Amino acid sequence: MNALRSVIFYLGYFLAILFFGLLCLPIAPLLPLTSRYRLLNLYNHFITAWFSWVCGIRYDVRGHERLREGPMVILSNHQCEWETIYLQILKPPVCTVLKQELLRLPLFGWALRLLHPIALDRSRPSKALKQVLSQGPQRLEEGLSVLIFPEGTRVDPGQRRRYNKSGAVIACRAGVPVLPVAHNAGERWPGRHWVKNPGRLSLVVGEPIATEGRTPEDVMNEVEQWIEAQLEEISEVPRPERAQSPSPRMPA
């Protein structure tokens, strides 16, 4: 049954890319950035609803009341594609730090280009880091929030990867808050398997974390502790122990 549901889901998924791509892409470049986000995010709204309806997903989203006006740096754990879709509609407009290969995808990648992402060449980590640290504050000044996955790549439920502090560096330099987000989406939408799993998908939005007068290391440590504490509570897969020392990783 799960496999059949997943086949139906992906039929709708690819048809949605085609439909919204052909409908919205000719119009989106003519619109101001905020209106462009509203138009292109129709696809994101559809996919999150379609996923719930077809695959038997019950959303448990907590913390919407903690969202604040103004740009922030959003830091979330990264398990699968779902959060890259949903977090675009959590606090728009938002600029995502992502791998540049995504921009080459027909229709989907073309739409991404219109949303002013920070697209990185992960084969050149030093250049990618400089790009994040220079373009991130620019996007914040433009009024966009910046979404970064500090683990640097997708991490399966029950696995752990050290957090990169680049998002905290950007927030501290710009003097904007960090918004921590934790979720267990990979248990419902596996990152390495096409079959989706019915059940509860939980996402928690934390209180914005002030950055004024603080070091990026201090901010990042607070973010990681909060995310891991939430994952301990909402995950069905047990969490491993926390690593003792940080290691540089690039955002996805």
PDB file of C-alpha atoms in Angstrom:
ATOM      1  CA  MET A   1       0.000   0.000   0.000  1.00  0.00           C
ATOM      2  CA  ASN A   2       2.818   2.439   0.848  1.00  0.00           C
ATOM      3  CA  ALA A   3       4.451   1.752  -2.498  1.00  0.00           C
ATOM      4  CA  LEU A   4       1.188   2.377  -4.373  1.00  0.00           C
ATOM      5  CA  ARG A   5       0.615   5.604  -2.467  1.00  0.00           C
ATOM      6  CA  SER A   6       4.159   6.683  -3.304  1.00  0.00           C
ATOM      7  CA  VAL A   7       3.660   6.012  -7.024  1.00  0.00           C
ATOM      8  CA  ILE A   8       0.493   8.135  -6.987  1.00  0.00           C
ATOM      9  CA  PHE A   9       2.315  10.838  -5.046  1.00  0.00           C
ATOM     10  CA  TYR A  10       5.162  11.031  -7.555  1.00  0.00           C
ATOM     11  CA  LEU A  11       2.741  11.154 -10.474  1.00  0.00           C
ATOM     12  CA  GLY A  12       1.187  14.241  -8.920  1.00  0.00           C
ATOM     13  CA  TYR A  13       4.606  15.579  -7.961  1.00  0.00           C
ATOM     14  CA  PHE A  14       5.980  15.559 -11.511  1.00  0.00           C
ATOM     15  CA  LEU A  15       2.709  16.762 -13.037  1.00  0.00           C
ATOM     16  CA  ALA A  16       2.775  19.660 -10.567  1.00  0.00           C
ATOM     17  CA  ILE A  17       6.283  20.628 -11.666  1.00  0.00           C
ATOM     18  CA  LEU A  18       5.088  20.629 -15.268  1.00  0.00           C
ATOM     19  CA  PHE A  19       1.843  22.474 -14.560  1.00  0.00           C
ATOM     20  CA  PHE A  20       3.194  25.157 -12.225  1.00  0.00           C
ATOM     21  CA  GLY A  21       6.342  25.527 -14.306  1.00  0.00           C
ATOM     22  CA  LEU A  22       4.461  26.205 -17.528  1.00  0.00           C
ATOM     23  CA  LEU A  23       1.891  28.374 -15.751  1.00  0.00           C
ATOM     24  CA  CYS A  24       4.111  30.448 -13.465  1.00  0.00           C
ATOM     25  CA  LEU A  25       7.542  30.703 -15.108  1.00  0.00           C
ATOM     26  CA  PRO A  26       6.458  33.026 -17.934  1.00  0.00           C
ATOM     27  CA  ILE A  27       4.837  35.382 -15.401  1.00  0.00           C
ATOM     28  CA  ALA A  28       7.237  35.267 -12.429  1.00  0.00           C
ATOM     29  CA  PRO A  29      10.129  37.325 -13.924  1.00  0.00           C
ATOM     30  CA  LEU A  30       7.713  40.228 -14.513  1.00  0.00           C
ATOM     31  CA  LEU A  31       6.722  40.436 -10.838  1.00  0.00           C
ATOM     32  CA  PRO A  32       8.412  42.135  -7.872  1.00  0.00           C
ATOM     33  CA  LEU A  33      10.326  39.683  -5.677  1.00  0.00           C
ATOM     34  CA  THR A  34       7.683  39.394  -2.931  1.00  0.00           C
ATOM     35  CA  SER A  35       4.906  38.693  -5.448  1.00  0.00           C
ATOM     36  CA  ARG A  36       7.204  36.272  -7.259  1.00  0.00           C
ATOM     37  CA  TYR A  37       7.596  34.260  -4.057  1.00  0.00           C
ATOM     38  CA  ARG A  38       3.838  34.135  -3.523  1.00  0.00           C
ATOM     39  CA  LEU A  39       3.287  32.888  -7.067  1.00  0.00           C
ATOM     40  CA  LEU A  40       6.031  30.264  -7.176  1.00  0.00           C
ATOM     41  CA  ASN A  41       5.223  29.047  -3.665  1.00  0.00           C
ATOM     42  CA  LEU A  42       1.849  27.825  -4.941  1.00  0.00           C
ATOM     43  CA  TYR A  43       3.801  24.735  -5.988  1.00  0.00           C
ATOM     44  CA  ASN A  44       5.174  24.298  -2.452  1.00  0.00           C
ATOM     45  CA  HIS A  45       1.705  24.618  -0.918  1.00  0.00           C
ATOM     46  CA  PHE A  46       0.365  22.013  -3.327  1.00  0.00           C
ATOM     47  CA  ILE A  47       3.167  19.496  -2.702  1.00  0.00           C
ATOM     48  CA  THR A  48       2.878  19.669   1.098  1.00  0.00           C
ATOM     49  CA  ALA A  49      -0.897  19.171   0.876  1.00  0.00           C
ATOM     50  CA  TRP A  50      -0.623  16.434  -1.775  1.00  0.00           C
ATOM     51  CA  PHE A  51       1.971  14.572   0.313  1.00  0.00           C
ATOM     52  CA  SER A  52      -0.322  14.659   3.344  1.00  0.00           C
ATOM     53  CA  TRP A  53      -3.434  13.559   1.476  1.00  0.00           C
ATOM     54  CA  VAL A  54      -1.951  10.784  -0.684  1.00  0.00           C
ATOM     55  CA  CYS A  55       0.654   9.339   1.695  1.00  0.00           C
ATOM     56  CA  GLY A  56      -1.320   9.494   4.938  1.00  0.00           C
ATOM     57  CA  ILE A  57       0.752  12.190   6.645  1.00  0.00           C
ATOM     58  CA  ARG A  58      -0.529  14.015   9.742  1.00  0.00           C
ATOM     59  CA  TYR A  59       1.244  17.330  10.194  1.00  0.00           C
ATOM     60  CA  ASP A  60       2.080  18.513  13.710  1.00  0.00           C
ATOM     61  CA  VAL A  61       3.595  21.983  13.245  1.00  0.00           C
ATOM     62  CA  ARG A  62       4.286  23.913  16.440  1.00  0.00           C
ATOM     63  CA  GLY A  63       5.686  27.383  17.051  1.00  0.00           C
ATOM     64  CA  HIS A  64       4.089  29.499  14.308  1.00  0.00           C
ATOM     65  CA  GLU A  65       3.446  32.149  16.951  1.00  0.00           C
ATOM     66  CA  ARG A  66       7.232  32.519  17.383  1.00  0.00           C
ATOM     67  CA  LEU A  67       7.725  33.869  13.882  1.00  0.00           C
ATOM     68  CA  ARG A  68       8.679  37.550  13.873  1.00  0.00           C
ATOM     69  CA  GLU A  69       8.669  40.322  11.298  1.00  0.00           C
ATOM     70  CA  GLY A  70      11.910  41.090   9.514  1.00  0.00           C
ATOM     71  CA  PRO A  71      14.708  38.966   8.061  1.00  0.00           C
ATOM     72  CA  MET A  72      16.283  36.130  10.046  1.00  0.00           C
ATOM     73  CA  VAL A  73      18.747  33.327   9.494  1.00  0.00           C
ATOM     74  CA  ILE A  74      16.745  30.084   9.601  1.00  0.00           C
ATOM     75  CA  LEU A  75      18.774  27.072  10.738  1.00  0.00           C
ATOM     76  CA  SER A  76      17.173  23.640  10.388  1.00  0.00           C
ATOM     77  CA  ASN A  77      18.229  20.026  10.454  1.00  0.00           C
ATOM     78  CA  HIS A  78      18.216  18.438   6.985  1.00  0.00           C
ATOM     79  CA  GLN A  79      16.793  14.959   6.387  1.00  0.00           C
ATOM     80  CA  CYS A  80      15.023  14.990   3.024  1.00  0.00           C
ATOM     81  CA  GLU A  81      13.425  17.078   0.297  1.00  0.00           C
ATOM     82  CA  TRP A  82      10.275  17.881   2.283  1.00  0.00           C
ATOM     83  CA  GLU A  83      11.827  20.569   4.476  1.00  0.00           C
ATOM     84  CA  THR A  84      13.359  22.322   1.468  1.00  0.00           C
ATOM     85  CA  ILE A  85       9.800  22.685   0.162  1.00  0.00           C
ATOM     86  CA  TYR A  86       7.981  23.505   3.396  1.00  0.00           C
ATOM     87  CA  LEU A  87      10.501  25.998   4.796  1.00  0.00           C
ATOM     88  CA  GLN A  88      10.011  28.155   1.702  1.00  0.00           C
ATOM     89  CA  ILE A  89       6.455  28.840   2.866  1.00  0.00           C
ATOM     90  CA  LEU A  90       7.146  29.050   6.599  1.00  0.00           C
ATOM     91  CA  LYS A  91       8.496  32.629   6.519  1.00  0.00           C
ATOM     92  CA  PRO A  92       8.661  34.010   2.976  1.00  0.00           C
ATOM     93  CA  PRO A  93      10.499  35.545   1.293  1.00  0.00           C
ATOM     94  CA  VAL A  94      13.465  33.316   2.063  1.00  0.00           C
ATOM     95  CA  CYS A  95      16.753  32.797   0.260  1.00  0.00           C
ATOM     96  CA  THR A  96      18.037  29.220   0.417  1.00  0.00           C
ATOM     97  CA  VAL A  97      21.678  28.169   0.441  1.00  0.00           C
ATOM     98  CA  LEU A  98      21.811  25.206  -1.934  1.00  0.00           C
ATOM     99  CA  LYS A  99      24.049  23.283  -4.324  1.00  0.00           C
ATOM    100  CA  GLN A 100      24.311  24.862  -7.750  1.00  0.00           C
ATOM    101  CA  GLU A 101      23.423  21.625  -9.544  1.00  0.00           C
ATOM    102  CA  LEU A 102      19.784  22.168  -8.572  1.00  0.00           C
ATOM    103  CA  LEU A 103      19.607  25.264 -10.774  1.00  0.00           C
ATOM    104  CA  ARG A 104      20.220  23.114 -13.871  1.00  0.00           C
ATOM    105  CA  LEU A 105      17.019  21.099 -13.429  1.00  0.00           C
ATOM    106  CA  PRO A 106      14.383  21.935 -16.057  1.00  0.00           C
ATOM    107  CA  LEU A 107      11.471  24.049 -14.767  1.00  0.00           C
ATOM    108  CA  PHE A 108      12.240  23.420 -11.083  1.00  0.00           C
ATOM    109  CA  GLY A 109      15.761  24.820 -11.302  1.00  0.00           C
ATOM    110  CA  TRP A 110      14.643  27.692 -13.499  1.00  0.00           C
ATOM    111  CA  ALA A 111      12.107  28.683 -10.847  1.00  0.00           C
ATOM    112  CA  LEU A 112      14.761  28.463  -8.139  1.00  0.00           C
ATOM    113  CA  ARG A 113      16.929  30.958 -10.024  1.00  0.00           C
ATOM    114  CA  LEU A 114      14.141  33.528  -9.810  1.00  0.00           C
ATOM    115  CA  LEU A 115      14.137  33.335  -5.989  1.00  0.00           C
ATOM    116  CA  HIS A 116      17.678  34.694  -5.517  1.00  0.00           C
ATOM    117  CA  PRO A 117      19.228  31.604  -3.874  1.00  0.00           C
ATOM    118  CA  ILE A 118      22.859  31.323  -2.849  1.00  0.00           C
ATOM    119  CA  ALA A 119      24.030  28.516  -5.144  1.00  0.00           C
ATOM    120  CA  LEU A 120      27.292  26.852  -4.123  1.00  0.00           C
ATOM    121  CA  ASP A 121      29.875  24.765  -5.929  1.00  0.00           C
ATOM    122  CA  ARG A 122      30.544  22.223  -3.200  1.00  0.00           C
ATOM    123  CA  SER A 123      33.627  20.928  -5.033  1.00  0.00           C
ATOM    124  CA  ARG A 124      35.315  24.217  -4.041  1.00  0.00           C
ATOM    125  CA  PRO A 125      34.552  24.526  -0.315  1.00  0.00           C
ATOM    126  CA  SER A 126      36.745  27.555   0.434  1.00  0.00           C
ATOM    127  CA  LYS A 127      35.158  29.577  -2.373  1.00  0.00           C
ATOM    128  CA  ALA A 128      31.688  28.381  -1.328  1.00  0.00           C
ATOM    129  CA  LEU A 129      32.262  29.530   2.240  1.00  0.00           C
ATOM    130  CA  LYS A 130      33.335  32.996   1.066  1.00  0.00           C
ATOM    131  CA  GLN A 131      30.248  33.117  -1.140  1.00  0.00           C
ATOM    132  CA  VAL A 132      27.927  32.326   1.772  1.00  0.00           C
ATOM    133  CA  LEU A 133      29.578  34.879   4.046  1.00  0.00           C
ATOM    134  CA  SER A 134      29.427  37.625   1.404  1.00  0.00           C
ATOM    135  CA  GLN A 135      26.031  36.972  -0.201  1.00  0.00           C
ATOM    136  CA  GLY A 136      24.193  36.029   3.009  1.00  0.00           C
ATOM    137  CA  PRO A 137      24.350  39.537   4.558  1.00  0.00           C
ATOM    138  CA  GLN A 138      23.405  41.027   1.170  1.00  0.00           C
ATOM    139  CA  ARG A 139      20.223  38.949   1.058  1.00  0.00           C
ATOM    140  CA  LEU A 140      19.380  39.968   4.628  1.00  0.00           C
ATOM    141  CA  GLU A 141      19.803  43.634   3.696  1.00  0.00           C
ATOM    142  CA  GLU A 142      17.397  43.078   0.800  1.00  0.00           C
ATOM    143  CA  GLY A 143      14.773  41.931   3.326  1.00  0.00           C
ATOM    144  CA  LEU A 144      15.066  38.201   2.671  1.00  0.00           C
ATOM    145  CA  SER A 145      15.519  35.633   5.397  1.00  0.00           C
ATOM    146  CA  VAL A 146      18.342  33.162   4.723  1.00  0.00           C
ATOM    147  CA  LEU A 147      17.776  29.401   5.093  1.00  0.00           C
ATOM    148  CA  ILE A 148      20.827  27.267   5.839  1.00  0.00           C
ATOM    149  CA  PHE A 149      21.074  23.587   6.749  1.00  0.00           C
ATOM    150  CA  PRO A 150      24.108  23.603   9.075  1.00  0.00           C
ATOM    151  CA  GLU A 151      24.703  19.850   8.802  1.00  0.00           C
ATOM    152  CA  GLY A 152      25.778  20.533   5.215  1.00  0.00           C
ATOM    153  CA  THR A 153      23.916  17.642   3.595  1.00  0.00           C
ATOM    154  CA  ARG A 154      20.981  15.332   4.186  1.00  0.00           C
ATOM    155  CA  VAL A 155      21.371  13.252   7.344  1.00  0.00           C
ATOM    156  CA  ASP A 156      19.260  10.132   7.822  1.00  0.00           C
ATOM    157  CA  PRO A 157      17.087   9.886  10.958  1.00  0.00           C
ATOM    158  CA  GLY A 158      19.105   8.375  13.762  1.00  0.00           C
ATOM    159  CA  GLN A 159      22.358   9.708  12.330  1.00  0.00           C
ATOM    160  CA  ARG A 160      24.321  12.765  13.364  1.00  0.00           C
ATOM    161  CA  ARG A 161      26.629  15.207  11.640  1.00  0.00           C
ATOM    162  CA  ARG A 162      28.539  18.141  13.072  1.00  0.00           C
ATOM    163  CA  TYR A 163      27.003  21.556  12.543  1.00  0.00           C
ATOM    164  CA  ASN A 164      28.713  24.259  10.503  1.00  0.00           C
ATOM    165  CA  LYS A 165      28.674  27.748  12.019  1.00  0.00           C
ATOM    166  CA  SER A 166      28.451  29.779   8.776  1.00  0.00           C
ATOM    167  CA  GLY A 167      24.776  30.601   9.387  1.00  0.00           C
ATOM    168  CA  ALA A 168      25.571  31.914  12.848  1.00  0.00           C
ATOM    169  CA  VAL A 169      28.448  33.971  11.420  1.00  0.00           C
ATOM    170  CA  ILE A 170      26.084  35.629   8.929  1.00  0.00           C
ATOM    171  CA  ALA A 171      23.499  36.349  11.630  1.00  0.00           C
ATOM    172  CA  CYS A 172      26.064  37.798  14.037  1.00  0.00           C
ATOM    173  CA  ARG A 173      27.591  40.014  11.351  1.00  0.00           C
ATOM    174  CA  ALA A 174      24.186  41.312  10.261  1.00  0.00           C
ATOM    175  CA  GLY A 175      22.814  41.572  13.794  1.00  0.00           C
ATOM    176  CA  VAL A 176      19.681  39.574  12.949  1.00  0.00           C
ATOM    177  CA  PRO A 177      18.141  36.762  15.010  1.00  0.00           C
ATOM    178  CA  VAL A 178      18.564  33.077  14.294  1.00  0.00           C
ATOM    179  CA  LEU A 179      15.368  31.037  13.962  1.00  0.00           C
ATOM    180  CA  PRO A 180      15.968  27.360  14.884  1.00  0.00           C
ATOM    181  CA  VAL A 181      13.759  24.670  13.347  1.00  0.00           C
ATOM    182  CA  ALA A 182      13.647  20.942  14.070  1.00  0.00           C
ATOM    183  CA  HIS A 183      11.639  18.217  12.327  1.00  0.00           C
ATOM    184  CA  ASN A 184      11.461  14.463  11.707  1.00  0.00           C
ATOM    185  CA  ALA A 185      10.474  14.650   8.017  1.00  0.00           C
ATOM    186  CA  GLY A 186      12.990  11.981   6.994  1.00  0.00           C
ATOM    187  CA  GLU A 187      10.951   9.362   8.852  1.00  0.00           C
ATOM    188  CA  ARG A 188       7.983  10.056   6.566  1.00  0.00           C
ATOM    189  CA  TRP A 189       9.862  11.068   3.372  1.00  0.00           C
ATOM    190  CA  PRO A 190      13.066   8.966   3.396  1.00  0.00           C
ATOM    191  CA  GLY A 191      15.977  10.730   1.755  1.00  0.00           C
ATOM    192  CA  ARG A 192      17.395   7.541   0.248  1.00  0.00           C
ATOM    193  CA  HIS A 193      14.243   5.635  -0.685  1.00  0.00           C
ATOM    194  CA  TRP A 194      11.280   6.529  -2.865  1.00  0.00           C
ATOM    195  CA  VAL A 195       8.592   4.830  -0.736  1.00  0.00           C
ATOM    196  CA  LYS A 196       6.917   7.250   1.682  1.00  0.00           C
ATOM    197  CA  ASN A 197       5.805   6.250   5.190  1.00  0.00           C
ATOM    198  CA  PRO A 198       2.439   7.299   6.665  1.00  0.00           C
ATOM    199  CA  GLY A 199       2.299   8.782  10.149  1.00  0.00           C
ATOM    200  CA  ARG A 200       2.983  11.952  12.074  1.00  0.00           C
ATOM    201  CA  LEU A 201       5.407  14.518  10.672  1.00  0.00           C
ATOM    202  CA  SER A 202       6.420  16.922  13.418  1.00  0.00           C
ATOM    203  CA  LEU A 203       8.074  20.311  12.959  1.00  0.00           C
ATOM    204  CA  VAL A 204       8.915  22.713  15.773  1.00  0.00           C
ATOM    205  CA  VAL A 205       9.826  26.387  15.370  1.00  0.00           C
ATOM    206  CA  GLY A 206      11.958  27.711  18.220  1.00  0.00           C
ATOM    207  CA  GLU A 207      12.127  31.130  19.806  1.00  0.00           C
ATOM    208  CA  PRO A 208      14.305  33.499  17.770  1.00  0.00           C
ATOM    209  CA  ILE A 209      17.829  33.604  19.206  1.00  0.00           C
ATOM    210  CA  ALA A 210      19.386  37.041  19.573  1.00  0.00           C
ATOM    211  CA  THR A 211      22.904  37.441  18.168  1.00  0.00           C
ATOM    212  CA  GLU A 212      23.931  40.947  19.290  1.00  0.00           C
ATOM    213  CA  GLY A 213      27.122  40.852  21.342  1.00  0.00           C
ATOM    214  CA  ARG A 214      27.538  37.091  20.958  1.00  0.00           C
ATOM    215  CA  THR A 215      30.060  34.962  19.133  1.00  0.00           C
ATOM    216  CA  PRO A 216      29.001  32.652  16.266  1.00  0.00           C
ATOM    217  CA  GLU A 217      30.319  29.680  18.248  1.00  0.00           C
ATOM    218  CA  ASP A 218      28.092  30.550  21.202  1.00  0.00           C
ATOM    219  CA  VAL A 219      25.028  31.040  18.996  1.00  0.00           C
ATOM    220  CA  MET A 220      25.659  27.851  17.031  1.00  0.00           C
ATOM    221  CA  ASN A 221      26.101  25.836  20.193  1.00  0.00           C
ATOM    222  CA  GLU A 222      22.718  27.054  21.465  1.00  0.00           C
ATOM    223  CA  VAL A 223      21.076  26.260  18.119  1.00  0.00           C
ATOM    224  CA  GLU A 224      22.511  22.745  17.998  1.00  0.00           C
ATOM    225  CA  GLN A 225      21.529  21.986  21.578  1.00  0.00           C
ATOM    226  CA  TRP A 226      17.972  23.171  20.935  1.00  0.00           C
ATOM    227  CA  ILE A 227      17.556  21.236  17.674  1.00  0.00           C
ATOM    228  CA  GLU A 228      18.960  18.040  19.158  1.00  0.00           C
ATOM    229  CA  ALA A 229      16.723  18.359  22.240  1.00  0.00           C
ATOM    230  CA  GLN A 230      13.674  18.718  19.978  1.00  0.00           C
ATOM    231  CA  LEU A 231      14.729  15.751  17.857  1.00  0.00           C
ATOM    232  CA  GLU A 232      15.031  13.647  21.010  1.00  0.00           C
ATOM    233  CA  GLU A 233      11.374  14.451  21.689  1.00  0.00           C
ATOM    234  CA  ILE A 234       9.782  14.176  18.233  1.00  0.00           C
ATOM    235  CA  SER A 235      11.874  11.442  16.553  1.00  0.00           C
ATOM    236  CA  GLU A 236      10.752   7.844  16.420  1.00  0.00           C
ATOM    237  CA  VAL A 237      14.345   6.801  15.645  1.00  0.00           C
ATOM    238  CA  PRO A 238      16.743   7.103  18.639  1.00  0.00           C
ATOM    239  CA  ARG A 239      19.306   9.914  18.454  1.00  0.00           C
ATOM    240  CA  PRO A 240      23.041   9.164  18.713  1.00  0.00           C
ATOM    241  CA  GLU A 241      25.361  10.890  21.171  1.00  0.00           C
ATOM    242  CA  ARG A 242      26.618  14.357  20.313  1.00  0.00           C
ATOM    243  CA  ALA A 243      30.154  14.667  18.887  1.00  0.00           C
ATOM    244  CA  GLN A 244      32.609  16.478  21.120  1.00  0.00           C
ATOM    245  CA  SER A 245      34.271  18.912  18.711  1.00  0.00           C
ATOM    246  CA  PRO A 246      33.104  20.874  15.642  1.00  0.00           C
ATOM    247  CA  SER A 247      34.199  20.194  12.114  1.00  0.00           C
ATOM    248  CA  PRO A 248      33.812  22.533   9.145  1.00  0.00           C
ATOM    249  CA  ARG A 249      31.007  21.560   6.799  1.00  0.00           C
ATOM    250  CA  MET A 250      29.444  23.456   3.941  1.00  0.00           C
ATOM    251  CA  PRO A 251      25.701  24.088   3.802  1.00  0.00           C
ATOM    252  CA  ALA A 252      23.660  22.184   1.231  1.00  0.00           C
TER     253      ALA A 252
END
